[in-house]
Short mmCIF file of C-alpha atoms and ligand atoms in Angstrom, two decimals:
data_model
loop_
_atom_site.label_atom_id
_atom_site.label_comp_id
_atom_site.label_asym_id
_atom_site.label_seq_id
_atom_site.Cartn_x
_atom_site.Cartn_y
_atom_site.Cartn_z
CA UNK A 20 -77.60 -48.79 64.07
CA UNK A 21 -78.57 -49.47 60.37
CA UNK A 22 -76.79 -48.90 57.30
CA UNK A 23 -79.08 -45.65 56.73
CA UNK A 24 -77.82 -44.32 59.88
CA UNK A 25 -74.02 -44.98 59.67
CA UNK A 26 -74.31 -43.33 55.82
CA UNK A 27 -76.06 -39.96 57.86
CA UNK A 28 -73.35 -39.75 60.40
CA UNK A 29 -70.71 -39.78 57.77
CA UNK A 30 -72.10 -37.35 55.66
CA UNK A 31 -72.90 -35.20 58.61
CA UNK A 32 -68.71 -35.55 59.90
CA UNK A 33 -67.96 -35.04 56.21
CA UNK A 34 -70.01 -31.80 55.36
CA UNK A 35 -68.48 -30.45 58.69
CA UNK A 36 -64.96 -31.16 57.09
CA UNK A 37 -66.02 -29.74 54.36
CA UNK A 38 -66.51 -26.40 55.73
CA UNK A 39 -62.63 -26.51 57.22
CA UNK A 40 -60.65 -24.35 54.51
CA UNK A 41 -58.39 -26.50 52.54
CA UNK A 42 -54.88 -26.28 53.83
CA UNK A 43 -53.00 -26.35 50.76
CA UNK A 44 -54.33 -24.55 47.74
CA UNK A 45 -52.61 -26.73 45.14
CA UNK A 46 -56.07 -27.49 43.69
CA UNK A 47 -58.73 -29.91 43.83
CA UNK A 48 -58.33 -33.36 43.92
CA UNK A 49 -60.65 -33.71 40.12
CA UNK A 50 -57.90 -31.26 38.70
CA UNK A 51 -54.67 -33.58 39.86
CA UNK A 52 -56.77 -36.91 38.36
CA UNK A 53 -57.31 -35.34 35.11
CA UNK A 54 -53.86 -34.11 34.87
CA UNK A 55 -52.61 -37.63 36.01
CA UNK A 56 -54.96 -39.38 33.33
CA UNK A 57 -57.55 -40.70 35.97
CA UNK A 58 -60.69 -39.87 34.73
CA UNK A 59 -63.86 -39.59 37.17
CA UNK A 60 -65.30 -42.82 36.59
CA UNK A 61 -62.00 -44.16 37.06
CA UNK A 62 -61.87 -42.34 40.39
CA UNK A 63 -65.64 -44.01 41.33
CA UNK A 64 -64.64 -47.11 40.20
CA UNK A 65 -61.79 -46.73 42.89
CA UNK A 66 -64.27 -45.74 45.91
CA UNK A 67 -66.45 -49.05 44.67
CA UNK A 68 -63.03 -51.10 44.89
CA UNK A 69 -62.03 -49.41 48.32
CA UNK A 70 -65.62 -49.74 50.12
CA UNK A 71 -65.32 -53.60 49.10
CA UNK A 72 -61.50 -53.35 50.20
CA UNK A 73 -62.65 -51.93 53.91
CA UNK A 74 -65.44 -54.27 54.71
CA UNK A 75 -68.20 -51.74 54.13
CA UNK A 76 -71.07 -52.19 51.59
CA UNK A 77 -71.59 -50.76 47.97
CA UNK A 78 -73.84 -47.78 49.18
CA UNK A 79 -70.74 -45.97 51.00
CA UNK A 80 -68.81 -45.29 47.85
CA UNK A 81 -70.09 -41.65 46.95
CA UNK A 82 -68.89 -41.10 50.64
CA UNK A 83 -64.89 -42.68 50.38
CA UNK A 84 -64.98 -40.77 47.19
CA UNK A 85 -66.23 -37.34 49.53
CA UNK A 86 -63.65 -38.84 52.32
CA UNK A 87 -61.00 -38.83 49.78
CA UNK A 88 -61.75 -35.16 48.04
CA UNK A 89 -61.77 -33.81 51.70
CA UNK A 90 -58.48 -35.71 52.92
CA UNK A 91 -56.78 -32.05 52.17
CA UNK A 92 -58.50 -30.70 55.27
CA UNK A 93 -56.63 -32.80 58.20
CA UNK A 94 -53.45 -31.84 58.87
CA UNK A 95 -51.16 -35.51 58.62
CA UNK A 96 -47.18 -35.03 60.11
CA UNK A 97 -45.45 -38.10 59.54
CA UNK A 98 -42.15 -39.00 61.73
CA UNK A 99 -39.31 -41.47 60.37
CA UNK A 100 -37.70 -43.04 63.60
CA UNK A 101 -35.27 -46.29 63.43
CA UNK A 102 -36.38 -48.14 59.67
CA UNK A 103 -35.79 -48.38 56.04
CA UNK A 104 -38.50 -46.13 54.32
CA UNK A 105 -39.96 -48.85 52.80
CA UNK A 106 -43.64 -47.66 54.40
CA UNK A 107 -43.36 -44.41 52.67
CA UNK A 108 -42.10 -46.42 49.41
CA UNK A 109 -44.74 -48.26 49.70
CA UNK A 110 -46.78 -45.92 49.08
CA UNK A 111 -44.79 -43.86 46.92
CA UNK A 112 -42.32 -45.87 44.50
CA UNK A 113 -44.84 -46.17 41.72
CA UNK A 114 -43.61 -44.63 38.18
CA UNK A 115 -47.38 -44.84 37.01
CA UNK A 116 -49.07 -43.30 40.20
CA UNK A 117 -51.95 -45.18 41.34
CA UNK A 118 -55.16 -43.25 42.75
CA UNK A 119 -53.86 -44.58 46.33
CA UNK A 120 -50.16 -42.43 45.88
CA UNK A 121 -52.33 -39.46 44.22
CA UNK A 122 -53.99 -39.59 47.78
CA UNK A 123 -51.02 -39.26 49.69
CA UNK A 124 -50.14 -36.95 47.36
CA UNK A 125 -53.04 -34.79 48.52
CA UNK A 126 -53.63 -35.24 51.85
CA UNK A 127 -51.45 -32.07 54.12
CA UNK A 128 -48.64 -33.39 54.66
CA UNK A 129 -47.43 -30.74 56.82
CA UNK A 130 -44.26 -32.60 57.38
CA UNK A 131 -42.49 -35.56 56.05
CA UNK A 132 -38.86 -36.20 56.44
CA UNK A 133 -38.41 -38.26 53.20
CA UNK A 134 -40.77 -35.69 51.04
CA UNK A 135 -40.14 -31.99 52.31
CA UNK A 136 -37.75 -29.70 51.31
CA UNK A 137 -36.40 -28.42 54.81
CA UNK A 138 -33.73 -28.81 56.24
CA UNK A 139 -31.89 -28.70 59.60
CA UNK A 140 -33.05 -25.93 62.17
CA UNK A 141 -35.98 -25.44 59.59
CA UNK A 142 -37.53 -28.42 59.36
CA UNK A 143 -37.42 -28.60 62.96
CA UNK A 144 -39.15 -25.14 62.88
CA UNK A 145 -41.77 -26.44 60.64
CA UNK A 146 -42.36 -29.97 62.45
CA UNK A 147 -42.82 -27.44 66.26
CA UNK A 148 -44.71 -25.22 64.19
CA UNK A 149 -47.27 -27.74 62.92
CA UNK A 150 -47.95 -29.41 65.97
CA UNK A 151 -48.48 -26.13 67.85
CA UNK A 152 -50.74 -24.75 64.97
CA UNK A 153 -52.62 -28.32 64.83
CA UNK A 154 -52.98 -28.89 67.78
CA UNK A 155 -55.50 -31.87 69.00
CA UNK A 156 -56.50 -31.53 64.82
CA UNK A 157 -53.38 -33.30 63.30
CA UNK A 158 -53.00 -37.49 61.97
CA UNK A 159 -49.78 -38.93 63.15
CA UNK A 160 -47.99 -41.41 61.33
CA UNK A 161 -45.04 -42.99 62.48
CA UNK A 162 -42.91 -45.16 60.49
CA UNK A 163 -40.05 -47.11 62.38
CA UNK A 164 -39.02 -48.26 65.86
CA UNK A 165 -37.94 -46.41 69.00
CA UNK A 166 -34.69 -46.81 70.43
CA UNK A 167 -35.02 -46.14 74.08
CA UNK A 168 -33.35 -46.85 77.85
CA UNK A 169 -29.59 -46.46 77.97
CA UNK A 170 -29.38 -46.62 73.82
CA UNK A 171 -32.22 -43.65 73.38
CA UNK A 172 -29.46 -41.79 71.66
CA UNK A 173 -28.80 -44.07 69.19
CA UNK A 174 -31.11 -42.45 67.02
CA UNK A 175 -31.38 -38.73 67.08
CA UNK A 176 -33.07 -36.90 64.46
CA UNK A 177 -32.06 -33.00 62.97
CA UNK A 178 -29.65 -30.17 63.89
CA UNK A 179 -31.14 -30.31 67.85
CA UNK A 180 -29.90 -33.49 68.45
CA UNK A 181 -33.50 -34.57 70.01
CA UNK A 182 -33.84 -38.14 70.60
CA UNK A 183 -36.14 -40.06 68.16
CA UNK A 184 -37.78 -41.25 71.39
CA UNK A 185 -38.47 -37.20 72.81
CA UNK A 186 -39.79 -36.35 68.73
CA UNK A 187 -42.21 -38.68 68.61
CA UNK A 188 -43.51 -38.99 72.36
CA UNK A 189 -44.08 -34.89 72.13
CA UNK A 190 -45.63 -35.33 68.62
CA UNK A 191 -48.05 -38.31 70.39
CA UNK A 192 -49.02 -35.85 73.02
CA UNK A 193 -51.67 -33.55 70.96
CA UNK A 194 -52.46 -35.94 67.85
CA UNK A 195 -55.88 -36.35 66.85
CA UNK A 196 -54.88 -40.19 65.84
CA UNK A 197 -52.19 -41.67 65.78
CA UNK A 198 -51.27 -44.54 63.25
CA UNK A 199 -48.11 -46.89 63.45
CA UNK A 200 -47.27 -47.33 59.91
CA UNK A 201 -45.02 -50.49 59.57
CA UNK A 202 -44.03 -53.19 61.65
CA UNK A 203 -41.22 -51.37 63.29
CA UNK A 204 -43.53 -48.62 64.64
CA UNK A 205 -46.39 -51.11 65.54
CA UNK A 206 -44.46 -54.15 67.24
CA UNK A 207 -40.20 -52.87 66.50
CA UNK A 208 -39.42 -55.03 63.60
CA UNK A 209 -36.07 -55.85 62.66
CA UNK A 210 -34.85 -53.42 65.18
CA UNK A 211 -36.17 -54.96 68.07
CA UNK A 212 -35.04 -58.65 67.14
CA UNK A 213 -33.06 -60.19 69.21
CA UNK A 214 -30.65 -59.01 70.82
CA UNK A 215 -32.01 -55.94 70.32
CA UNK A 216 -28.88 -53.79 71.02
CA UNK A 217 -30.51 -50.10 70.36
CA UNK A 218 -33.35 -51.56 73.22
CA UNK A 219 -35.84 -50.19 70.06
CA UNK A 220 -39.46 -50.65 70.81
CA UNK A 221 -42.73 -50.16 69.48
CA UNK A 222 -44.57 -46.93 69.24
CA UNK A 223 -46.90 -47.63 71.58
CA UNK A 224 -44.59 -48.43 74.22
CA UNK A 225 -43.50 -45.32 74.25
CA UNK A 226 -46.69 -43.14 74.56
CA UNK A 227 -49.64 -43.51 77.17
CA UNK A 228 -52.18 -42.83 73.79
CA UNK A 229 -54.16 -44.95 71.93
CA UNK A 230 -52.24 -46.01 68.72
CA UNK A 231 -53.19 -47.76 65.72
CA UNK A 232 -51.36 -50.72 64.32
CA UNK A 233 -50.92 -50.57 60.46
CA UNK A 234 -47.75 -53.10 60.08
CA UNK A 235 -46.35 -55.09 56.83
CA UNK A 236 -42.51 -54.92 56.32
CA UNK A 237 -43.93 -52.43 54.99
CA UNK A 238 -47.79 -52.52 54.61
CA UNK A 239 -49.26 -52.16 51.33
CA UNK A 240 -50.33 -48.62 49.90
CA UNK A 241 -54.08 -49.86 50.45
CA UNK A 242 -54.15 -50.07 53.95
CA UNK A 243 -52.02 -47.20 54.82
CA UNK A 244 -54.66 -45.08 52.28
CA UNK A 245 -57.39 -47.12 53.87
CA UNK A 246 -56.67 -46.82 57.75
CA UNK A 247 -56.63 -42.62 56.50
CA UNK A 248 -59.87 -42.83 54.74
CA UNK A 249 -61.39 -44.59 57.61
CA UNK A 250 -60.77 -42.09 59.93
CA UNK A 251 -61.80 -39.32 57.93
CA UNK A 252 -65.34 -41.19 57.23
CA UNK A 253 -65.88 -41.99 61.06
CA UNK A 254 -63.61 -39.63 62.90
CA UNK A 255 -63.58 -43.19 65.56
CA UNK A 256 -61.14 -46.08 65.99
CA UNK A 257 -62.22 -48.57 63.59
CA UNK A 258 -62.80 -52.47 64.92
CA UNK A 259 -59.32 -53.86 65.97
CA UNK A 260 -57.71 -56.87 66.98
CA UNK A 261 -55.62 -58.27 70.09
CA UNK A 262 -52.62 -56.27 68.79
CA UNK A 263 -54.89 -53.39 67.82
CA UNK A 264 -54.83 -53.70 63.38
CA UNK A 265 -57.60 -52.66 62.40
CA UNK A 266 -59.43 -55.94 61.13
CA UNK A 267 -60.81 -54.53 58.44
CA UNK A 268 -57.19 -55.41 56.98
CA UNK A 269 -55.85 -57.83 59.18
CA UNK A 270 -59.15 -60.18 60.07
CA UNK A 271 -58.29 -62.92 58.06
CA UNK A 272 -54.97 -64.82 57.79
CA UNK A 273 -53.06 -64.81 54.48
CA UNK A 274 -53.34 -68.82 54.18
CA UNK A 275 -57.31 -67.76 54.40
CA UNK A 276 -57.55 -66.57 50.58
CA UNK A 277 -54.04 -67.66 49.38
CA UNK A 278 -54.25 -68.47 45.74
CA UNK A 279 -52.00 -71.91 46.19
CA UNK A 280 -55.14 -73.03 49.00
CA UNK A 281 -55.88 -75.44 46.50
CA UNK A 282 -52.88 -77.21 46.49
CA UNK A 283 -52.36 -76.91 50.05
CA UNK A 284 -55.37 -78.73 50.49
CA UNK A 285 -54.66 -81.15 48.53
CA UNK A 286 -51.28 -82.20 50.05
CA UNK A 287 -49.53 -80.68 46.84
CA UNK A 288 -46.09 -79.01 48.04
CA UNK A 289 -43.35 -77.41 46.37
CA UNK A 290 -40.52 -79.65 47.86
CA UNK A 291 -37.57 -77.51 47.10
CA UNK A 292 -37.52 -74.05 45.26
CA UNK A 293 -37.12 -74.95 41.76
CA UNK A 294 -38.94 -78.49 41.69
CA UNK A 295 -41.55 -79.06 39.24
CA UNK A 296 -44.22 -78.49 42.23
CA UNK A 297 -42.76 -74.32 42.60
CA UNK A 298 -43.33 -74.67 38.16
CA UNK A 299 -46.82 -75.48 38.79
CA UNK A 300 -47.69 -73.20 41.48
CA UNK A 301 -48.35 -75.40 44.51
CA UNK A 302 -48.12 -74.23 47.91
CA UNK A 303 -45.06 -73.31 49.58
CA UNK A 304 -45.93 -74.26 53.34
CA UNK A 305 -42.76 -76.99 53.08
CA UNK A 306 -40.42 -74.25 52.06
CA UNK A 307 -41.43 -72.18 54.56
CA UNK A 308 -44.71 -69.98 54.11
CA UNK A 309 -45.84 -68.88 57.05
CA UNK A 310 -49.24 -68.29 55.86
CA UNK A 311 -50.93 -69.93 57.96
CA UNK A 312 -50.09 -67.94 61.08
CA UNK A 313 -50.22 -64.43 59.23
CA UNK A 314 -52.76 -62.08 59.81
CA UNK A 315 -53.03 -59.43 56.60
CA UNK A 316 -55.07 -58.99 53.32
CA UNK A 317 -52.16 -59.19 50.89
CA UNK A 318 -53.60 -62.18 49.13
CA UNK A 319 -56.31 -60.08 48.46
CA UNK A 320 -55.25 -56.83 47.43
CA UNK A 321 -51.35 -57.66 46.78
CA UNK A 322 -49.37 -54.82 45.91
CA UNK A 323 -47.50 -52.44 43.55
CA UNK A 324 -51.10 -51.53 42.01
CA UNK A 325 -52.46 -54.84 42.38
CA UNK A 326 -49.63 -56.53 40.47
CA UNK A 327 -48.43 -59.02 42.75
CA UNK A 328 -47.46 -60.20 46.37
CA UNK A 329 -44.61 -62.31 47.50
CA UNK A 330 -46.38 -66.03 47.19
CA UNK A 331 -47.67 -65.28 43.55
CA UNK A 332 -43.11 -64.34 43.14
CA UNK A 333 -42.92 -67.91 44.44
CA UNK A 334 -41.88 -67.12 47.91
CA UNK A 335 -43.72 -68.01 51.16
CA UNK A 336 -45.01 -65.39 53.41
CA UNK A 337 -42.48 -64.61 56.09
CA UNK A 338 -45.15 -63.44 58.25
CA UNK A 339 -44.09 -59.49 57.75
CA UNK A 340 -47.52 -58.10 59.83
CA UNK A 341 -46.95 -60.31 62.92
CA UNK A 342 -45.46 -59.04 65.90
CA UNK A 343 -41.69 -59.95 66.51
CA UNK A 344 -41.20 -61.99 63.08
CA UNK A 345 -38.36 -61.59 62.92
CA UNK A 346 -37.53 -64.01 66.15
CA UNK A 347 -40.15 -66.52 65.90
CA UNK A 348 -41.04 -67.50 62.40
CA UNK A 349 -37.55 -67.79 61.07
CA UNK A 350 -35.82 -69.91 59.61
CA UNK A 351 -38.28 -68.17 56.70
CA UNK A 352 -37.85 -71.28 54.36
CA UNK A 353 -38.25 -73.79 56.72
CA UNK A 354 -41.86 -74.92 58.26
CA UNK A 355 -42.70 -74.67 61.87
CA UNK A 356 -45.70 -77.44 62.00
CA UNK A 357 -43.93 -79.23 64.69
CA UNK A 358 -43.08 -76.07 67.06
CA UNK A 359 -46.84 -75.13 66.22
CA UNK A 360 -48.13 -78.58 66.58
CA UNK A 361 -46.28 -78.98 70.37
CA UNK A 362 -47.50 -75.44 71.41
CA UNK A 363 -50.43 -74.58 69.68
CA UNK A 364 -50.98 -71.32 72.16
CA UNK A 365 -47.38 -70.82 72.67
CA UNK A 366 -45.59 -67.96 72.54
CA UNK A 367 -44.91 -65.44 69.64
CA UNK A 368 -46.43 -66.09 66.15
CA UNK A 369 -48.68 -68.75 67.59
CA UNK A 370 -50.42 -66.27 69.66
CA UNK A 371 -52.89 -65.10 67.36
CA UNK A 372 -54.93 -62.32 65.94
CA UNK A 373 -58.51 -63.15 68.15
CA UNK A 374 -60.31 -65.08 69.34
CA UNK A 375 -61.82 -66.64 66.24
CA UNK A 376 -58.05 -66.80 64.76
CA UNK A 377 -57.30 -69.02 67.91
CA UNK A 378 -60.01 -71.45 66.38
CA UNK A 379 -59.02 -71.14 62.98
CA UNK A 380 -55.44 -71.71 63.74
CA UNK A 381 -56.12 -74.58 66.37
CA UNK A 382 -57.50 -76.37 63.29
CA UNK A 383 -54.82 -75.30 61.40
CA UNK A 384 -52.03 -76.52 63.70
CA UNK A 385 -54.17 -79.94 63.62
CA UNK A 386 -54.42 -79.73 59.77
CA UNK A 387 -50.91 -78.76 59.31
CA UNK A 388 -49.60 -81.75 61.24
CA UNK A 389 -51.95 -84.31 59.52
CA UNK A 390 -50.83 -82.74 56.42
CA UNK A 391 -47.02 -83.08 58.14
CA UNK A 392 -47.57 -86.59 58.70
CA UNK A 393 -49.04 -87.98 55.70
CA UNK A 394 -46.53 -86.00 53.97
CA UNK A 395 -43.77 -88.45 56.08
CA UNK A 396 -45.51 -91.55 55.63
CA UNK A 397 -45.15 -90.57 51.78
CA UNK A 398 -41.82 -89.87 51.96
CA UNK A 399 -41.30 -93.24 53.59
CA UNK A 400 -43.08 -94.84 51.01
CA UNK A 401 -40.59 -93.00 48.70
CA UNK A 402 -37.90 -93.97 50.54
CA UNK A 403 -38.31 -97.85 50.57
FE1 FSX B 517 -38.87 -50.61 56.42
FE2 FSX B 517 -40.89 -48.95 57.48
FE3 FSX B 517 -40.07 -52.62 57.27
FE4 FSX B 517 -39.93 -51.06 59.15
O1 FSX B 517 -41.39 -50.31 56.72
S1 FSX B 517 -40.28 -51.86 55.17
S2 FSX B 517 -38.04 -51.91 58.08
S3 FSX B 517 -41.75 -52.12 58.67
O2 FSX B 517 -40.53 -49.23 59.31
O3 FSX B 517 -39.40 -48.73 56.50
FE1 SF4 B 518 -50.65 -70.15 50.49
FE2 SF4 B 518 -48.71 -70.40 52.21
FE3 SF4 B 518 -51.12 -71.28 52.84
FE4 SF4 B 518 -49.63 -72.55 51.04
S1 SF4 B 518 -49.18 -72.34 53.24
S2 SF4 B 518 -51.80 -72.03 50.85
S3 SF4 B 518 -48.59 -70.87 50.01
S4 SF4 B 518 -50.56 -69.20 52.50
FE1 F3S B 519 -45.70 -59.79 54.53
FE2 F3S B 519 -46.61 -62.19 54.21
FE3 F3S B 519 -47.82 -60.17 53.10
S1 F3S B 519 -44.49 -61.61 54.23
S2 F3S B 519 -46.18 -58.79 52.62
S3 F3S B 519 -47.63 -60.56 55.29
S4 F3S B 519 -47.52 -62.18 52.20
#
C-alpha cells in the first residue's frame, strides 16, 4: 500500500468520525487553543512535530491535526486500579498546558476517577452508564495493576465495594481498544515486585482482549496522546513489539539516542555521582543507567513539554518501560554488565524488545563488557 493510499483511508475513517455528533458541546478544539494562547500555526506546527514523533511522514500532518479536532467524538473511560496517578499527572501536572494536556482535555472523557466530579453511588452510575451507552464505541485506559487470587479484595473501588479486578474485566468486555497506560497496568509495576503480596498483575492478565501496552513509571504525555491519535487515524492496532508497545514509541532503546552516547563510546564514565565526569556530562552506565536494556523514546521526546528526562537530571535510566523493573534491574545505581554479559538471553530485562533488539543488545552485552574490562585494566593501572 503506498503513502497515497494510507492518507485516503484515513481521511475516509476520519470524515466518517466526523459525521458522529460531538459528545460534549464545550466547543471546538480552535476556540480552547485561542483561549489557551495556542495559535493555529502553533497547533500545525504540533501535528508536523507529532507525525515525526509517530514514525509517519510529513504529508500526514493536516490529518493528526483532523485526528486531533475529532478526538471529541470517541467516547475514552479511564479506570485507576492499584498505582500512584502519576500516568494521569503525566499528562496533566503542567501549569502552562501543553497542546498534548489541551488534548486530553478534549477528548470525552466520560469518566475519570482523578478528574470527575462524582461521587460514590454516582460515579458508579455514570461509569455503568457509559459503558452501556458506548458500547463496542468506547477507548479504555487503564492506569495501575490488578490485585487478584485470594488478595482480589485488596483493592476495591466506590460505594459497591466491586473489586478493582470485576471493574475493569467488565469495562474490558465491550471496549473498542483498550490501552494499558503505565507500567503497572501493562506488566504490574511496583505492585507486582516481589513478593508481590496483593498477587497484582497486569491488565492483560486479567482479560481474554487484545490490550495495548503504553508503560513508563509513568509514560510521557506524548505517547499516551500519541497511542490516542493513532487509533483515531487508523481505527487498527498499530505495529507492536514482543510485549505488545507499540514501536512507534518503544522501537529503539534509550541508550540508542541518549545524549551522553558520546561519552559512552568513548569509555568516559561518571565514576561516582558528583565526580568531575557527572560535571561534564558523561555517561552514567557505571552508576547504574540501564539504558542500554530500555526500550522507550524518552531521549527523544523527554518530558514535562520537552524540558527534560531523567539522564539530562544526571540520573541513569532505571529502565521504567520494561517489564518487572522493579526485580531485575535494581540495584538502580549499580551496573549489571556482568549478569548481562553471563546471560545475554536470560531472564527479565535481558529479554528484549524484538528480534532486532536481541541483535542490538547481543552487541551491546559484548560492548558493555569490553567497555567493563578495559575500564578494570584502567583501574588497575590506577591502582599500581
Ligand atoms: Fe504511578 Fe501510573 Fe508508575 Fe504505575 O504510573 S507513575 S506507579 S506506572 O500506574 O500511576
Ligand atoms: Fe546514555 Fe545510559 Fe547509554 Fe550512558 S548508558 S549513553 S547514560 S543511555
Ligand atoms: Fe523511565 Fe528510563 Fe525513560 S527510567 S522515564 S525509561 S529514561
Amino acid at each position: 500500500m503506498t503513502e497515497n493510499d494510507v492518507l485516503v483511508r484515513i481521511n475516509k475513517r476520519l470524515l466518517e468520525l466526523s459525521k458522529i455528533p460531538r459528545i460534549n458541546q464545550e466547543g471546538s478544539i480552535a476556540k480552547r487553543l485561542k483561549e489557551k494562547g495556542f495559535s493555529r500555526r502553533d497547533f500545525m506546527k504540533w501535528a508536523g512535530a507529532m507525525s515525526a514523533f509517530m514514525a509517519l511522514p510529513s504529508s500526514f500532518a493536516p490529518s493528526i491535526a483532523k485526528a486531533a479536532e475529532l478526538s471529541d467524538r470517541l467516547p475514552v473511560i479511564w479506570l485507576h486500579m492499584a498505582e500512584c496517578t502519576g500516568c494521569s499527572e503525566s499528562l496533566l501536572r503542567s501549569d502552562t498546558p501543553t497542546i498534548d494536556s489541551l488534548i486530553f482535555d478534549y477528548i470525552s472523557l466520560e469518566y475519570h476517577e482523578t478528574l470527575m466530579a462524582a461521587a460514590g453511588h454516582q460515579a458508579e452510575r455514570n461509569l455503568h452508564d457509559a459503558i452501556k451507552k458506548y458500547k463496542n464505541r468506547y477507548i479504555l485506559m487503564v492506569e495501575g495493576a490488578i490485585p487478584t487470587g485470594a488478595t482480589e479484595h485488596y483493592l476495591t473501588i466506590g460505594a459497591e465495594g466491586h473489586t478493582g479486578k470485576q471493574i475493569a474485566q467488565n469495562a474490558c468486555e465491550n471496549a473498542a481498544a483498550i490501552f494499558s497506560i503505565g507500567t503497572c497496568s501493562s506488566f504490574g509495576g511496583i505492585q507486582a515486585a516481589h513478593p508481590n503480596p496483593s498477587n497484582s498483575k497486569a491488565l492483560s492478565v486479567i482479560t481474554s482482549k487484545q490490550v495495548i501496552n503504553v508503560p513508563g513509571c509513568p509514560p510521557s504525555e506524548k505517547n499516551i496522546v500519541g497511542t490516542l491519535l493513532h487509533f483515531i487515524l487508523f481505527g487498527t492496532l498499530p505495529a507492536l513489539d514482543v510485549y505488545n508497545r507499540p514501536k512507534w514509541a518503544y522501537g529503539l532503546r534509550i541508550h540508542d539516542l541518549c545524549e551522553r552516547r558520546g561519552h559512552f563510546d568513548a569509555g568516559e564514565f561518571v565514576q561516582s555521582f558528583g565526580d568531575e565526569g557527572a560535571k561534564q556530562g558523561f555517561c552514567l552506565y557505571k552508576v547504574g543507567c540501564k539504558g542500554p536494556y530500555t526500550f522507550n523514546n524518552c531521549s527523544r521526546e523527554r518530558f514535562n513539554s520537552h524540558t527534560s528526562w531523567p539522564i539530562q537530571a544526571g540520573h541513569g535510566c532505571i529502565g521504567c518501560s520494561e517489564p518487572d523493573f522493579w526485580d531485575t534491574m535494581g540495584p538502580f545505581e549499580e551496573p549489571m554488565a556482568d549478569r548481562l554479559y553471563n546471560t545475554p538471553f536470560g531472564i527479565g530485562s535481558d529479554a528484549v524488545s524484538d528480534k532486532i533488539g536481541v541483535g542490538i543488545l547481543a552487541l551491546t552485552a559484548v560492548g558493555i563488557a569490553a567497555h567493563a574490562a578495559i575500564a578494570a585494566m584502567k583501574k588497575g593501572d590506577n591502582d599500581e
